[in-house]
N, CA and C of each residue as an Amber inpcrd file, in Angstrom:
protein
   192
 -13.6880000 -13.0090000  20.4650000 -13.4590000 -12.7480000  19.0530000
 -11.9850000 -13.0040000  18.7630000 -11.7170000 -13.8760000  17.8160000
 -10.3240000 -14.1670000  17.5050000  -9.7770000 -13.1820000  16.4790000
  -8.5020000 -13.3320000  16.2020000  -7.8150000 -12.3630000  15.3460000
  -8.3710000 -12.3620000  13.9260000  -8.7100000 -13.5220000  13.4090000
  -9.1800000 -13.6060000  12.0340000 -10.5250000 -12.9070000  11.8470000
 -11.4590000 -13.1440000  12.7630000 -12.7780000 -12.5130000  12.6090000
 -12.7020000 -11.0090000  12.8530000 -11.8440000 -10.5870000  13.7800000
 -11.6830000  -9.1520000  14.0140000 -11.0740000  -8.4750000  12.7960000
 -10.0700000  -9.1180000  12.2040000  -9.4340000  -8.5380000  11.0210000
 -10.4100000  -8.4960000   9.8470000 -11.2770000  -9.4960000   9.7450000
 -12.2800000  -9.5070000   8.6820000 -13.2670000  -8.3660000   8.8690000
 -13.6960000  -8.1360000  10.1060000 -14.6240000  -7.0290000  10.3880000
 -13.9720000  -5.6840000  10.0880000 -12.7030000  -5.5430000  10.4550000
 -11.9980000  -4.2930000  10.1690000 -11.8410000  -4.0820000   8.6650000
 -11.5610000  -5.1470000   7.9300000 -11.4310000  -5.0270000   6.4750000
 -12.7700000  -4.6620000   5.8410000 -13.8570000  -5.2280000   6.3330000
 -15.1800000  -4.8870000   5.8130000 -15.5300000  -3.4370000   6.1220000
 -15.2100000  -2.9990000   7.3370000 -15.4710000  -1.6110000   7.7280000
 -14.6640000  -0.6590000   6.8560000 -13.4090000  -1.0110000   6.5890000
 -12.5730000  -0.2010000   5.7170000 -13.1970000  -0.0750000   4.3300000
 -13.6300000  -1.1930000   3.7700000 -14.2330000  -1.1770000   2.4440000
 -15.5100000  -0.3560000   2.3890000 -16.3310000  -0.4760000   3.4270000
 -17.5830000   0.2770000   3.4640000 -17.3130000   1.7740000   3.5530000
 -16.4160000   2.1670000   4.4640000 -16.1070000   3.5950000   4.6130000
 -15.4730000   4.1720000   3.3520000 -14.5540000   3.4350000   2.7700000
 -13.9010000   3.9130000   1.5540000 -14.8960000   3.9930000   0.4030000
 -15.7340000   2.9750000   0.2650000 -16.7380000   2.9860000  -0.7920000
 -17.7350000   4.1130000  -0.6380000 -18.2050000   4.3400000   0.5820000
 -19.1320000   5.4490000   0.8270000 -18.4730000   6.7950000   0.5450000
 -17.2270000   6.9450000   0.9840000 -16.5220000   8.1990000   0.7620000
 -16.3530000   8.5060000  -0.7140000 -15.9590000   7.5070000  -1.4840000
 -15.7670000   7.7190000  -2.9190000 -17.1000000   7.9490000  -3.6210000
 -18.1270000   7.1820000  -3.2260000 -19.4430000   7.3470000  -3.8550000
 -20.0090000   8.7430000  -3.5870000 -19.8990000   9.2080000  -2.3450000
 -20.4070000  10.5400000  -2.0130000 -19.6090000  11.6030000  -2.7510000
 -18.3040000  11.4110000  -2.8410000 -17.4490000  12.3680000  -3.5370000
 -17.8320000  12.4670000  -5.0150000 -18.0310000  11.3230000  -5.6610000
 -18.3920000  11.3210000  -7.0890000 -19.7810000  11.9180000  -7.2860000
 -20.7430000  11.5090000  -6.4510000 -22.0960000  12.0420000  -6.6050000
 -22.1610000  13.5330000  -6.3030000 -21.3410000  13.9990000  -5.3750000
 -21.2870000  15.4370000  -5.1000000 -20.6590000  16.1780000  -6.2770000
 -19.6710000  15.5480000  -6.9110000 -19.0500000  16.1550000  -8.0850000
 -20.0170000  16.2720000  -9.2560000 -20.9160000  15.3090000  -9.3930000
 -21.9330000  15.3650000 -10.4460000 -23.0660000  16.3200000 -10.1160000
 -23.1010000  16.8240000  -8.8920000 -24.1330000  17.7710000  -8.5020000
 -25.3830000  17.1310000  -7.9360000 -25.3240000  15.8380000  -7.6400000
 -26.4960000  15.1440000  -7.1080000 -26.6000000  15.3270000  -5.5970000
 -25.4930000  15.2020000  -4.8980000 -25.4750000  15.3500000  -3.4370000
 -24.7650000  16.6400000  -3.0430000 -25.2340000  17.7490000  -3.5270000
 -24.5570000  19.0150000  -3.2720000 -24.7650000  19.5150000  -1.8440000
 -25.7460000  18.9740000  -1.1320000 -26.0270000  19.4490000   0.2220000
 -25.0740000  18.8590000   1.2590000 -24.2770000  17.8580000   0.8860000
 -23.3450000  17.2350000   1.8320000 -22.0540000  18.0550000   1.8510000
 -21.6310000  18.5070000   3.0390000 -20.4020000  19.3030000   3.1140000
 -19.1530000  18.4680000   2.8460000 -18.1150000  19.1300000   2.4140000
 -16.8610000  18.4450000   2.1150000 -16.2220000  17.8120000   3.3280000
 -16.5150000  18.3510000   4.5130000 -15.9640000  17.7820000   5.7410000
 -16.4440000  16.3700000   5.9960000 -17.6560000  16.0690000   5.5970000
 -18.1940000  14.7180000   5.7690000 -17.4180000  13.7350000   4.8920000
 -17.0970000  14.1540000   3.6850000 -16.3240000  13.2990000   2.7840000
 -14.9420000  13.0440000   3.3770000 -14.3200000  14.0940000   3.9040000
 -13.0030000  13.9320000   4.5260000 -13.0730000  13.0210000   5.7390000
 -14.1340000  13.1260000   6.5310000 -14.2800000  12.2400000   7.6950000
 -14.4190000  10.7820000   7.2690000 -15.1620000  10.5300000   6.2060000
 -15.2970000   9.1610000   5.7120000 -13.9550000   8.6120000   5.2350000
 -13.2140000   9.4080000   4.4820000 -11.9280000   8.9450000   3.9690000
 -10.8910000   8.7920000   5.0880000 -10.8670000   9.7290000   6.0240000
  -9.9350000   9.6090000   7.1510000 -10.3200000   8.4510000   8.0650000
 -11.6080000   8.1970000   8.2060000 -12.0620000   7.0310000   8.9760000
 -11.6050000   5.7340000   8.3280000 -11.6750000   5.6730000   7.0020000
 -11.2150000   4.4800000   6.2850000  -9.7140000   4.2730000   6.4830000
  -8.9460000   5.3480000   6.4250000  -7.4970000   5.2460000   6.6380000
  -7.2000000   4.8010000   8.0590000  -7.9270000   5.3310000   9.0270000
  -7.7280000   4.9560000  10.4170000  -8.0370000   3.4820000  10.6450000
  -9.1400000   3.0120000  10.0870000  -9.4920000   1.5990000  10.2350000
  -8.4450000   0.7100000   9.5640000  -7.9110000   1.1370000   8.4230000
  -6.8720000   0.3580000   7.7490000  -5.6090000   0.2830000   8.6080000
  -5.2350000   1.3760000   9.2400000  -4.0610000   1.3670000  10.1140000
  -4.2780000   0.4860000  11.3350000  -5.4710000   0.5270000  11.9110000
  -5.7790000  -0.3290000  13.0530000  -5.7630000  -1.8000000  12.6360000
  -6.2930000  -2.0930000  11.4570000  -6.2830000  -3.4620000  10.9470000
  -4.8540000  -3.9550000  10.7450000  -4.0100000  -3.1120000  10.1940000
  -2.6070000  -3.4800000   9.9920000  -1.9060000  -3.7100000  11.3310000
  -2.1250000  -2.8140000  12.2740000  -1.4870000  -2.9520000  13.5780000
  -1.9920000  -4.1980000  14.2960000  -3.2670000  -4.5040000  14.1650000
  -3.8300000  -5.6810000  14.8100000  -3.2520000  -6.9570000  14.2040000
  -2.9970000  -6.9500000  12.9120000  -2.4460000  -8.1260000  12.2490000
  -0.9740000  -8.3190000  12.6080000  -0.2350000  -7.2210000  12.7290000
   1.1990000  -7.3170000  13.0040000   1.4540000  -7.6000000  14.4780000
   0.7480000  -6.8910000  15.3380000   0.9390000  -7.0870000  16.7770000
  -0.3090000  -7.7360000  17.3480000  -0.1570000  -8.9060000  17.9210000
  -1.2800000  -9.6890000  18.4230000  -1.9030000  -9.0510000  19.6560000
  -1.2190000  -8.1290000  20.3270000  -1.7390000  -7.5290000  21.5620000
  -2.9790000  -6.7110000  21.3580000  -3.2470000  -6.2060000  20.1770000
  -4.4320000  -5.3860000  19.9540000  -5.6650000  -6.2420000  19.9020000
């Protein structure tokens, strides 16, 4: 796997995690997904931030 395809996969993963986190947060705020705990939302958002940092580090330093 070369750097470009890995970075593309990381960017897609970031978008999916961020989109899911925001969607769950909004739907929970509307009272539709009230059974989902707030910790799950935080895990989705922190996962998105982590993937973004890994993507940045992979782009800047080729060793990753």
